[in-house]
Amino acid sequence: MRRYRKPSSETRHIRPLTVKAWLWAIALASVAIAASSFRIVLAPGFELYLGPLFYLLAYRLGGLRLALPMAVLTTGASWFWWGHVFTIVMALGHVLFIHRARFFTQSLAIATFVYFSTIGAVAAILFLHFHYEASPTIMMLAIIRKIINDVLLAAIIDLVVSVLYCNLVFGGVKLRRNVSLSELLPASINFIVFTSALLLFVNSVYHFPREFGEYQQRAALSVELRIREGLINDRQFLGFMEVDSHTVAPNKLFITDRERLAKTPAIMQQFNCSIIDDGTVVTGPNDRNTFAYWMDACHLARVVVNDTTYFYLYSTRPIAESGYREVLLAMIAPSIILALALMLDIFIVRALRQSILAWKVVAEGFGQLNLSPPPKLFFAEFDHPVRAIVAANHNFAVVNDERKRIAQAVSELKQQMDLSLAADIRFDETTGHLVFNDISLNRIAQERAHLVHPNDCLAFSDARNNPEAFIEFRLADDEANEWYLLVARDLLAPGRWRSGWIVRLRQSKLAQNRMLQQARLVELGGMASALSHELKQPLFTISLCSENGRLLIDNGSDESIARAYDKFDKISEQINRARSIIARISRYARIDNSDPEPLDIAEVISTTMNFMRPLLVQHDVKATVVCPDDLSVQLLATRVGLEQVLVNIIQNAVDGIDTRREAGAHTMVGAIEVNVAMIDGHLIIALTDNGTGLTMSRPESAFDAFMTTKMLDHGTGLGLYISRQILMEMGAKISIASREPPETGAVVTIDFPAFALVEKERNQEQTHEEADRV
């Protein structure tokens, strides 16, 4: 809502005008002076003039400094009309009052009404009483005329300024793009109300000249009848006489046959007159169109009876006052209605402003928790929506505050988790780059590209066709070797998804190592029976040898002592054997925190077979290892991880053999064969068994977590899942399939790519160089 403001420094201090502006100013001043020099006379004493229209417009355009000179220029003609500067002083007071009352209202019409109904009315009454000795009727009519004239002109300025934008500095006028309701509505109401009041005033004044003329005609007829009656009856008819009229109060006339006698001061003093109205033209102040003229004039007329001219004189004051009284009576009701309409207008405008202000406060404060409802508004069209908005705002503010808290929590969570919201996710298999648009709430999305660790590129290749991909990966340039999880959704093309998110798994490596260690402990629990059998042999031998040795020592012969030494040597051998078994178990069960190292694949397989030998013996399974002697490469991997993969596969093979025996092949001989070969630069390890093979329709589902076909107490379903996770870290692939008929069993193939291999010679040279440096 636009507020009425004090004119800015740019308007109060007139800036240099352009040529166009000077032309506009000169034209406006010329039109204003010319138009203000004419008065619109409705009847004697009822005059309208346009001076306030121009000095009020000047105030709107240039403020106080432009309005004051314009008020003097446009009301200066009143000195020639009425012979006083009262109108000029009232115009200056009018401008100053509007300027000082700008905090009260922005409407010139309302400010003008307040001024002329208070300060202006008191000043007019005092001036008319002491300067003209005017009656209360004339005073009231003068005030009503002034209010209607000036307020209507002010309403016109309000209406024009509310729809037009006038720039005095640049000399331009254009239609406003947005119109203020709080300005247009009161301006329109005031214009309509005071235009209606002016029409009523004009209609009331319209009868005044006719009644004035009718009285003059009746006066002339009365004089003529008086003269004729006196001549016929021979009675005195010259001198003073009383006239009865139906429209005016009884009036006194003076009849004479000498014109000079009627104009004597003594006779005029009898009528309280200072002016003789005999039809001659009167110029200068207080001419025939002013009420002052008719209040101080005596009308001198003549009548011819029997060829003799007689003159008669009477005061026009009673006639004027009677006519003015009739006009005032006709204007009482419209004046009351006008006052009520203006009060209603002020009330409506204030209520409208209050409603618009409340609407503005609610609109600007929308979203704040402490937004309180405004006082009850007068207009229901404003009150109900505003209160509904306040109620909705409370709910919105609660939700918005909760959203901010959630957003802050998400921001803190993102900061702690290193979470990135991603769009247009794509993986370039040729360069190994993961590219995506990083989305944030407080900035524009930025494109980011990360080089994926070579060992983890296979994970992206495997998931390139999945509508929803869950991929764990590392960054190639990350020395901390931290893990990240990519969750991608809505597949657009192979290796490209619409959206998703990436989070850093800060504890994933430790958690995964602990999970692997738990799985190894579960496997050791399954091998407890075989391990106990493995340990019983050395313990039984130790016990037997210790008893024999004690008996031989008791015998005391040299031969017995020598044999006793042999027994103690056997005890040491068995103790070392038991220590080796326990070391293998402890090493397998420990948490793997080691880095990848070059490994001899034959030595790792041999160590694993030695570890699994008790289980193989217990279940009567024959194991065969086929590994080329001329293998020139070593595998870059973690020892414990690779051992666990082999143990998991051998354990599953033994379980498959037992399942086949339980199904009916009781006498079958279990067999597991491990083949190592180099094919196209890849190291291939194939583990084949003669168990039951695969019973599921999709072989790849065997690598899902908790997927198992064993009894509840025979497995957790994590073995192959963990094995695939370990091999993915090494950059390797693992697959499983059933053997081709008529053979039975399963084949598990591990494929190590070339980047996971190192040549033995280069590794040995590096080892020698490091030894030399040490």
Tab-separated table of C-alpha atoms in Angstrom, residues 326-702:
chain	number	residue	atom	x	y	z
A	326	GLU	CA	-34.188	29.896	0.470
A	327	VAL	CA	-30.982	28.545	-1.013
A	328	LEU	CA	-29.622	27.723	2.439
A	329	LEU	CA	-32.807	25.884	3.373
A	330	ALA	CA	-32.581	23.923	0.146
A	331	MET	CA	-28.941	23.060	0.905
A	332	ILE	CA	-29.398	21.991	4.523
A	333	ALA	CA	-30.364	18.418	3.705
A	334	PRO	CA	-27.705	17.986	0.977
A	335	SER	CA	-25.111	19.498	3.313
A	336	ILE	CA	-26.001	17.031	6.033
A	337	ILE	CA	-25.882	14.180	3.530
A	338	LEU	CA	-22.591	15.545	2.194
A	339	ALA	CA	-21.083	15.662	5.676
A	340	LEU	CA	-22.294	12.154	6.441
A	341	ALA	CA	-20.991	10.901	3.090
A	342	LEU	CA	-17.619	12.479	3.744
A	343	MET	CA	-17.445	11.014	7.243
A	344	LEU	CA	-18.399	7.641	5.779
A	345	ASP	CA	-15.734	8.126	3.136
A	346	ILE	CA	-13.123	8.897	5.819
A	347	PHE	CA	-14.220	5.868	7.799
A	348	ILE	CA	-14.153	3.594	4.736
A	349	VAL	CA	-10.759	4.902	3.667
A	350	ARG	CA	-9.278	4.383	7.129
A	351	ALA	CA	-10.832	0.915	7.353
A	352	LEU	CA	-9.552	0.121	3.890
A	353	ARG	CA	-6.054	1.292	4.779
A	354	GLN	CA	-6.137	-0.718	7.969
A	355	SER	CA	-7.253	-3.774	6.012
A	356	ILE	CA	-4.600	-3.290	3.328
A	357	LEU	CA	-1.944	-2.707	5.999
A	358	ALA	CA	-3.037	-5.873	7.810
A	359	TRP	CA	-2.920	-7.747	4.506
A	360	LYS	CA	0.566	-6.354	3.838
A	361	VAL	CA	1.820	-7.281	7.311
A	362	VAL	CA	0.431	-10.796	6.964
A	363	ALA	CA	1.828	-11.180	3.445
A	364	GLU	CA	5.289	-9.903	4.390
A	365	GLY	CA	5.348	-11.914	7.605
A	366	PHE	CA	4.154	-15.141	6.018
A	367	GLY	CA	6.295	-18.017	7.178
A	368	GLN	CA	7.084	-16.564	10.612
A	369	LEU	CA	6.121	-18.517	13.685
A	370	ASN	CA	5.212	-15.429	15.740
A	371	LEU	CA	2.768	-13.967	13.192
A	372	SER	CA	-0.279	-12.849	15.184
A	373	PRO	CA	-3.733	-12.120	13.749
A	374	PRO	CA	-4.543	-8.394	13.318
A	375	PRO	CA	-7.429	-6.709	15.153
A	376	LYS	CA	-10.815	-7.498	13.705
A	377	LEU	CA	-11.141	-5.760	10.360
A	378	PHE	CA	-14.269	-3.907	9.259
A	379	PHE	CA	-14.443	-5.496	5.803
A	380	ALA	CA	-15.317	-9.183	5.907
A	381	GLU	CA	-13.700	-9.615	2.476
A	382	PHE	CA	-10.397	-8.766	4.153
A	383	ASP	CA	-10.963	-10.089	7.670
A	384	HIS	CA	-11.843	-13.686	6.764
A	385	PRO	CA	-9.014	-14.236	4.251
A	386	VAL	CA	-6.454	-12.549	6.517
A	387	ARG	CA	-7.392	-14.733	9.463
A	388	ALA	CA	-7.412	-17.798	7.217
A	389	ILE	CA	-3.928	-16.852	5.989
A	390	VAL	CA	-2.705	-16.376	9.566
A	391	ALA	CA	-4.088	-19.802	10.497
A	392	ALA	CA	-2.527	-21.361	7.405
A	393	ASN	CA	0.695	-19.510	8.150
A	394	HIS	CA	0.884	-21.107	11.580
A	395	ASN	CA	0.688	-24.562	10.050
A	396	PHE	CA	3.081	-23.583	7.287
A	397	ALA	CA	5.525	-22.018	9.756
A	398	VAL	CA	5.522	-25.177	11.863
A	399	VAL	CA	6.130	-27.301	8.783
A	400	ASN	CA	8.701	-24.831	7.451
A	401	ASP	CA	10.501	-24.748	10.785
A	402	GLU	CA	10.509	-28.512	10.862
A	403	ARG	CA	11.765	-28.522	7.276
A	404	LYS	CA	14.581	-26.169	8.261
A	405	ARG	CA	15.515	-28.402	11.161
A	406	ILE	CA	15.435	-31.418	8.887
A	407	ALA	CA	17.449	-29.526	6.266
A	408	GLN	CA	19.979	-28.556	8.916
A	409	ALA	CA	20.121	-32.122	10.155
A	410	VAL	CA	20.544	-33.347	6.583
A	411	SER	CA	23.264	-30.769	6.035
A	412	GLU	CA	25.062	-31.859	9.180
A	413	LEU	CA	24.553	-35.492	8.216
A	414	LYS	CA	25.904	-34.804	4.732
A	415	GLN	CA	28.901	-33.076	6.262
A	416	GLN	CA	29.558	-35.935	8.650
A	417	MET	CA	28.905	-38.667	6.092
A	418	ASP	CA	30.402	-36.788	3.169
A	419	LEU	CA	27.084	-37.341	1.372
A	420	SER	CA	26.579	-36.059	-2.164
A	421	LEU	CA	23.250	-35.943	-3.999
A	422	ALA	CA	23.924	-36.775	-7.616
A	423	ALA	CA	22.140	-36.431	-10.952
A	424	ASP	CA	23.037	-37.650	-14.428
A	425	ILE	CA	25.435	-40.300	-13.107
A	426	ARG	CA	27.643	-41.935	-15.739
A	427	PHE	CA	30.709	-44.188	-15.689
A	428	ASP	CA	33.265	-44.142	-18.496
A	429	GLU	CA	34.738	-47.642	-18.748
A	430	THR	CA	37.585	-46.516	-21.041
A	431	THR	CA	38.980	-43.892	-18.644
A	432	GLY	CA	37.593	-45.239	-15.357
A	433	HIS	CA	35.992	-41.881	-14.469
A	434	LEU	CA	32.761	-41.551	-12.507
A	435	VAL	CA	31.039	-38.312	-13.621
A	436	PHE	CA	27.937	-36.765	-12.001
A	437	ASN	CA	26.238	-33.458	-11.194
A	438	ASP	CA	26.588	-32.631	-7.503
A	439	ILE	CA	23.242	-31.179	-6.312
A	440	SER	CA	23.020	-28.775	-3.371
A	441	LEU	CA	20.169	-26.681	-1.925
A	442	ASN	CA	22.256	-23.503	-1.645
A	443	ARG	CA	24.104	-23.448	-4.957
A	444	ILE	CA	23.840	-24.454	-8.589
A	445	ALA	CA	24.590	-28.083	-9.430
A	446	GLN	CA	28.266	-28.639	-10.288
A	447	GLU	CA	29.695	-31.377	-12.448
A	448	ARG	CA	32.271	-33.544	-10.721
A	449	ALA	CA	34.514	-36.324	-12.002
A	450	HIS	CA	36.399	-38.909	-9.906
A	451	LEU	CA	38.891	-41.514	-11.084
A	452	VAL	CA	37.792	-44.911	-9.730
A	453	HIS	CA	40.341	-47.377	-8.371
A	454	PRO	CA	41.223	-49.893	-11.112
A	455	ASN	CA	40.291	-52.846	-8.894
A	456	ASP	CA	36.752	-51.431	-8.502
A	457	CYS	CA	35.984	-50.681	-12.157
A	458	LEU	CA	34.639	-54.225	-12.577
A	459	ALA	CA	31.922	-53.443	-10.029
A	460	PHE	CA	30.654	-50.635	-12.291
A	461	SER	CA	30.867	-52.911	-15.338
A	462	ASP	CA	28.784	-55.583	-13.582
A	463	ALA	CA	26.095	-53.052	-12.587
A	464	ARG	CA	26.020	-51.058	-15.829
A	465	ASN	CA	22.620	-52.525	-16.857
A	466	ASN	CA	20.953	-52.546	-13.422
A	467	PRO	CA	17.971	-50.142	-13.020
A	468	GLU	CA	19.034	-49.719	-9.397
A	469	ALA	CA	22.746	-50.061	-8.754
A	470	PHE	CA	24.491	-50.393	-5.395
A	471	ILE	CA	28.249	-50.108	-5.944
A	472	GLU	CA	31.088	-49.883	-3.425
A	473	PHE	CA	34.261	-48.335	-4.786
A	474	ARG	CA	37.471	-46.515	-3.936
A	475	LEU	CA	39.154	-43.519	-5.531
A	476	ALA	CA	42.390	-44.022	-7.429
A	477	ASP	CA	44.104	-40.992	-5.891
A	478	ASP	CA	42.903	-41.582	-2.328
A	479	GLU	CA	45.887	-42.577	-0.186
A	480	ALA	CA	43.595	-43.341	2.755
A	481	ASN	CA	41.968	-46.034	0.601
A	482	GLU	CA	38.515	-45.092	1.925
A	483	TRP	CA	35.411	-46.744	0.530
A	484	TYR	CA	32.368	-45.063	-1.017
A	485	LEU	CA	28.879	-46.341	-1.747
A	486	LEU	CA	27.036	-45.274	-4.900
A	487	VAL	CA	23.275	-45.791	-5.025
A	488	ALA	CA	22.027	-45.028	-8.544
A	489	ARG	CA	18.431	-45.180	-9.806
A	490	ASP	CA	16.486	-44.872	-13.066
A	491	LEU	CA	18.756	-46.333	-15.708
A	492	LEU	CA	18.943	-44.071	-18.791
A	493	ALA	CA	21.547	-46.013	-20.748
A	494	PRO	CA	24.149	-48.685	-19.946
A	495	GLY	CA	26.366	-47.179	-17.268
A	496	ARG	CA	24.213	-44.027	-16.939
A	497	TRP	CA	21.548	-43.266	-14.316
A	498	ARG	CA	19.247	-40.302	-13.752
A	499	SER	CA	19.825	-39.737	-10.027
A	500	GLY	CA	21.271	-41.175	-6.848
A	501	TRP	CA	23.633	-40.402	-4.023
A	502	ILE	CA	27.198	-41.108	-2.941
A	503	VAL	CA	28.303	-41.546	0.655
A	504	ARG	CA	31.703	-42.166	2.140
A	505	LEU	CA	31.820	-45.365	4.209
A	506	ARG	CA	34.356	-44.284	6.773
A	507	GLN	CA	34.247	-47.510	8.773
A	508	SER	CA	33.524	-49.860	5.877
A	509	LYS	CA	37.002	-51.375	5.696
A	510	LEU	CA	37.173	-52.141	9.404
A	511	ALA	CA	33.558	-53.354	9.442
A	512	GLN	CA	34.189	-55.567	6.430
A	513	ASN	CA	37.327	-57.002	7.997
A	514	ARG	CA	35.382	-57.762	11.148
A	515	MET	CA	32.628	-59.399	9.089
A	516	LEU	CA	35.198	-61.507	7.280
A	517	GLN	CA	36.793	-62.446	10.583
A	518	GLN	CA	33.376	-63.457	11.965
A	519	ALA	CA	32.814	-65.614	8.903
A	520	ARG	CA	36.190	-67.299	9.424
A	521	LEU	CA	35.295	-68.005	13.029
A	522	VAL	CA	32.023	-69.558	11.868
A	523	GLU	CA	33.975	-71.752	9.447
A	524	LEU	CA	36.408	-72.738	12.186
A	525	GLY	CA	33.436	-73.698	14.311
A	526	GLY	CA	32.278	-75.984	11.510
A	527	MET	CA	35.765	-77.545	11.356
A	528	ALA	CA	35.987	-78.055	15.108
A	529	SER	CA	35.483	-81.812	14.843
A	530	ALA	CA	38.162	-82.247	12.187
A	531	LEU	CA	40.577	-79.983	14.074
A	532	SER	CA	40.048	-81.904	17.311
A	533	HIS	CA	40.889	-85.120	15.453
A	534	GLU	CA	43.959	-83.461	13.970
A	535	LEU	CA	45.168	-82.432	17.431
A	536	LYS	CA	44.402	-85.796	19.066
A	537	GLN	CA	47.161	-87.522	17.091
A	538	PRO	CA	50.100	-85.454	18.355
A	539	LEU	CA	48.640	-85.320	21.839
A	540	PHE	CA	48.211	-89.148	21.940
A	541	THR	CA	51.755	-89.614	20.620
A	542	ILE	CA	53.102	-87.151	23.223
A	543	SER	CA	51.301	-88.991	26.022
A	544	LEU	CA	52.490	-92.444	24.873
A	545	CYS	CA	56.070	-91.309	24.338
A	546	SER	CA	56.231	-89.636	27.750
A	547	GLU	CA	55.080	-92.839	29.534
A	548	ASN	CA	57.529	-95.008	27.546
A	549	GLY	CA	60.331	-92.591	28.238
A	550	ARG	CA	59.657	-92.658	31.975
A	551	LEU	CA	59.726	-96.506	31.965
A	552	LEU	CA	62.975	-96.569	29.950
A	553	ILE	CA	64.631	-94.128	32.348
A	554	ASP	CA	63.517	-96.262	35.312
A	555	ASN	CA	65.202	-99.312	33.659
A	556	GLY	CA	68.497	-97.448	33.852
A	557	SER	CA	70.416	-99.223	31.019
A	558	ASP	CA	72.317	-97.309	28.384
A	559	GLU	CA	70.121	-98.694	25.664
A	560	SER	CA	67.006	-97.594	27.572
A	561	ILE	CA	68.348	-94.103	28.054
A	562	ALA	CA	69.126	-93.815	24.313
A	563	ARG	CA	65.619	-94.969	23.479
A	564	ALA	CA	64.257	-92.488	26.025
A	565	TYR	CA	66.025	-89.661	24.131
A	566	ASP	CA	64.312	-90.827	20.970
A	567	LYS	CA	60.936	-90.654	22.733
A	568	PHE	CA	61.608	-87.081	23.918
A	569	ASP	CA	62.593	-86.086	20.391
A	570	LYS	CA	59.298	-87.534	19.204
A	571	ILE	CA	57.515	-85.442	21.856
A	572	SER	CA	59.187	-82.249	20.572
A	573	GLU	CA	58.244	-83.125	17.017
A	574	GLN	CA	54.601	-83.625	17.948
A	575	ILE	CA	54.572	-80.428	19.998
A	576	ASN	CA	55.848	-78.511	16.966
A	577	ARG	CA	53.187	-80.205	14.881
A	578	ALA	CA	50.437	-79.134	17.303
A	579	ARG	CA	51.910	-75.616	17.444
A	580	SER	CA	51.790	-75.461	13.644
A	581	ILE	CA	48.144	-76.513	13.619
A	582	ILE	CA	47.247	-73.882	16.224
A	583	ALA	CA	49.239	-71.203	14.337
A	584	ARG	CA	47.355	-71.963	11.150
A	585	ILE	CA	44.068	-71.653	13.029
A	586	SER	CA	45.093	-68.384	14.733
A	587	ARG	CA	46.356	-66.865	11.499
A	588	TYR	CA	43.164	-67.731	9.677
A	589	ALA	CA	40.991	-66.327	12.494
A	590	ARG	CA	42.797	-62.993	12.857
A	591	ILE	CA	41.501	-59.648	11.492
A	592	ASP	CA	43.107	-58.767	8.183
A	593	ASN	CA	44.599	-55.273	8.290
A	594	SER	CA	47.423	-55.993	5.823
A	595	ASP	CA	47.997	-54.282	2.495
A	596	PRO	CA	48.165	-56.176	-0.819
A	597	GLU	CA	51.484	-57.904	-1.411
A	598	PRO	CA	52.963	-60.098	-4.154
A	599	LEU	CA	51.959	-63.712	-3.411
A	600	ASP	CA	53.099	-67.019	-4.878
A	601	ILE	CA	49.789	-68.593	-5.823
A	602	ALA	CA	51.151	-72.152	-5.499
A	603	GLU	CA	52.407	-71.489	-1.971
A	604	VAL	CA	49.053	-69.897	-0.944
A	605	ILE	CA	47.095	-72.874	-2.328
A	606	SER	CA	49.466	-75.312	-0.557
A	607	THR	CA	49.055	-73.474	2.753
A	608	THR	CA	45.289	-73.489	2.359
A	609	MET	CA	45.258	-77.233	1.582
A	610	ASN	CA	47.359	-77.938	4.657
A	611	PHE	CA	44.890	-75.933	6.706
A	612	MET	CA	41.917	-77.776	5.214
A	613	ARG	CA	43.558	-81.239	5.404
A	614	PRO	CA	41.811	-82.230	8.687
A	615	LEU	CA	38.402	-81.426	7.128
A	616	LEU	CA	39.284	-83.285	3.930
A	617	VAL	CA	40.476	-86.329	5.889
A	618	GLN	CA	37.414	-86.296	8.099
A	619	HIS	CA	35.026	-86.263	5.108
A	620	ASP	CA	37.112	-88.606	2.977
A	621	VAL	CA	37.735	-86.097	0.208
A	622	LYS	CA	40.755	-86.288	-2.068
A	623	ALA	CA	42.268	-82.934	-3.093
A	624	THR	CA	44.462	-82.442	-6.156
A	625	VAL	CA	46.349	-79.273	-7.086
A	626	VAL	CA	47.504	-78.688	-10.678
A	627	CYS	CA	49.783	-75.636	-10.928
A	628	PRO	CA	52.403	-74.972	-13.633
A	629	ASP	CA	55.985	-75.010	-12.352
A	630	ASP	CA	57.009	-72.279	-14.791
A	631	LEU	CA	54.447	-69.730	-13.544
A	632	SER	CA	56.240	-66.400	-13.978
A	633	VAL	CA	53.805	-64.122	-12.190
A	634	GLN	CA	52.767	-63.414	-8.671
A	635	LEU	CA	49.388	-62.260	-7.475
A	636	LEU	CA	49.049	-58.765	-5.906
A	637	ALA	CA	46.562	-59.429	-3.095
A	638	THR	CA	46.118	-59.834	0.659
A	639	ARG	CA	47.137	-63.291	1.874
A	640	VAL	CA	44.438	-63.741	4.489
A	641	GLY	CA	41.717	-62.603	2.091
A	642	LEU	CA	42.813	-64.984	-0.671
A	643	GLU	CA	43.108	-67.859	1.817
A	644	GLN	CA	39.589	-67.182	3.046
A	645	VAL	CA	38.215	-67.250	-0.512
A	646	LEU	CA	39.833	-70.635	-1.157
A	647	VAL	CA	38.677	-71.978	2.229
A	648	ASN	CA	35.071	-70.865	1.527
A	649	ILE	CA	35.059	-72.579	-1.875
A	650	ILE	CA	36.620	-75.827	-0.537
A	651	GLN	CA	34.172	-75.819	2.393
A	652	ASN	CA	31.226	-75.503	-0.037
A	653	ALA	CA	32.683	-78.303	-2.175
A	654	VAL	CA	32.980	-80.627	0.865
A	655	ASP	CA	29.368	-79.779	1.854
A	656	GLY	CA	28.203	-80.557	-1.701
A	657	ILE	CA	29.981	-83.946	-1.618
A	658	ASP	CA	28.368	-84.794	1.737
A	659	THR	CA	24.954	-83.799	0.374
A	660	ARG	CA	25.404	-86.140	-2.615
A	661	ARG	CA	26.404	-89.005	-0.294
A	662	GLU	CA	23.378	-88.412	1.892
A	663	ALA	CA	21.211	-88.514	-1.243
A	664	GLY	CA	22.270	-92.133	-1.960
A	665	ALA	CA	25.846	-92.247	-3.276
A	666	HIS	CA	27.246	-93.629	0.006
A	667	THR	CA	30.353	-95.241	-1.484
A	668	MET	CA	31.429	-92.422	-3.758
A	669	VAL	CA	34.905	-90.983	-3.351
A	670	GLY	CA	34.917	-87.248	-2.917
A	671	ALA	CA	37.292	-85.308	-5.099
A	672	ILE	CA	38.315	-81.648	-5.326
A	673	GLU	CA	40.650	-80.435	-8.048
A	674	VAL	CA	42.375	-77.047	-8.079
A	675	ASN	CA	43.705	-75.933	-11.499
A	676	VAL	CA	45.892	-72.859	-12.008
A	677	ALA	CA	46.541	-71.538	-15.546
A	678	MET	CA	47.498	-68.384	-17.476
A	679	ILE	CA	45.000	-67.567	-20.232
A	680	ASP	CA	45.313	-64.403	-22.359
A	681	GLY	CA	47.314	-62.643	-19.650
A	682	HIS	CA	44.781	-63.507	-16.922
A	683	LEU	CA	45.468	-65.807	-14.009
A	684	ILE	CA	42.636	-68.369	-13.794
A	685	ILE	CA	41.998	-70.555	-10.732
A	686	ALA	CA	39.333	-73.221	-11.233
A	687	LEU	CA	38.110	-75.344	-8.297
A	688	THR	CA	36.099	-78.402	-9.399
A	689	ASP	CA	34.247	-80.876	-7.153
A	690	ASN	CA	32.039	-83.922	-7.698
A	691	GLY	CA	29.284	-82.919	-5.309
A	692	THR	CA	25.626	-82.192	-6.083
A	693	GLY	CA	26.326	-79.075	-8.181
A	694	LEU	CA	23.955	-76.096	-8.336
A	695	THR	CA	20.256	-76.553	-7.561
A	696	MET	CA	19.196	-72.901	-8.244
A	697	SER	CA	17.940	-71.543	-11.573
A	698	ARG	CA	20.242	-68.511	-11.584
A	699	PRO	CA	23.873	-69.335	-10.741
A	700	GLU	CA	24.712	-65.678	-9.978
A	701	SER	CA	22.229	-65.691	-7.085
A	702	ALA	CA	24.642	-67.959	-5.203
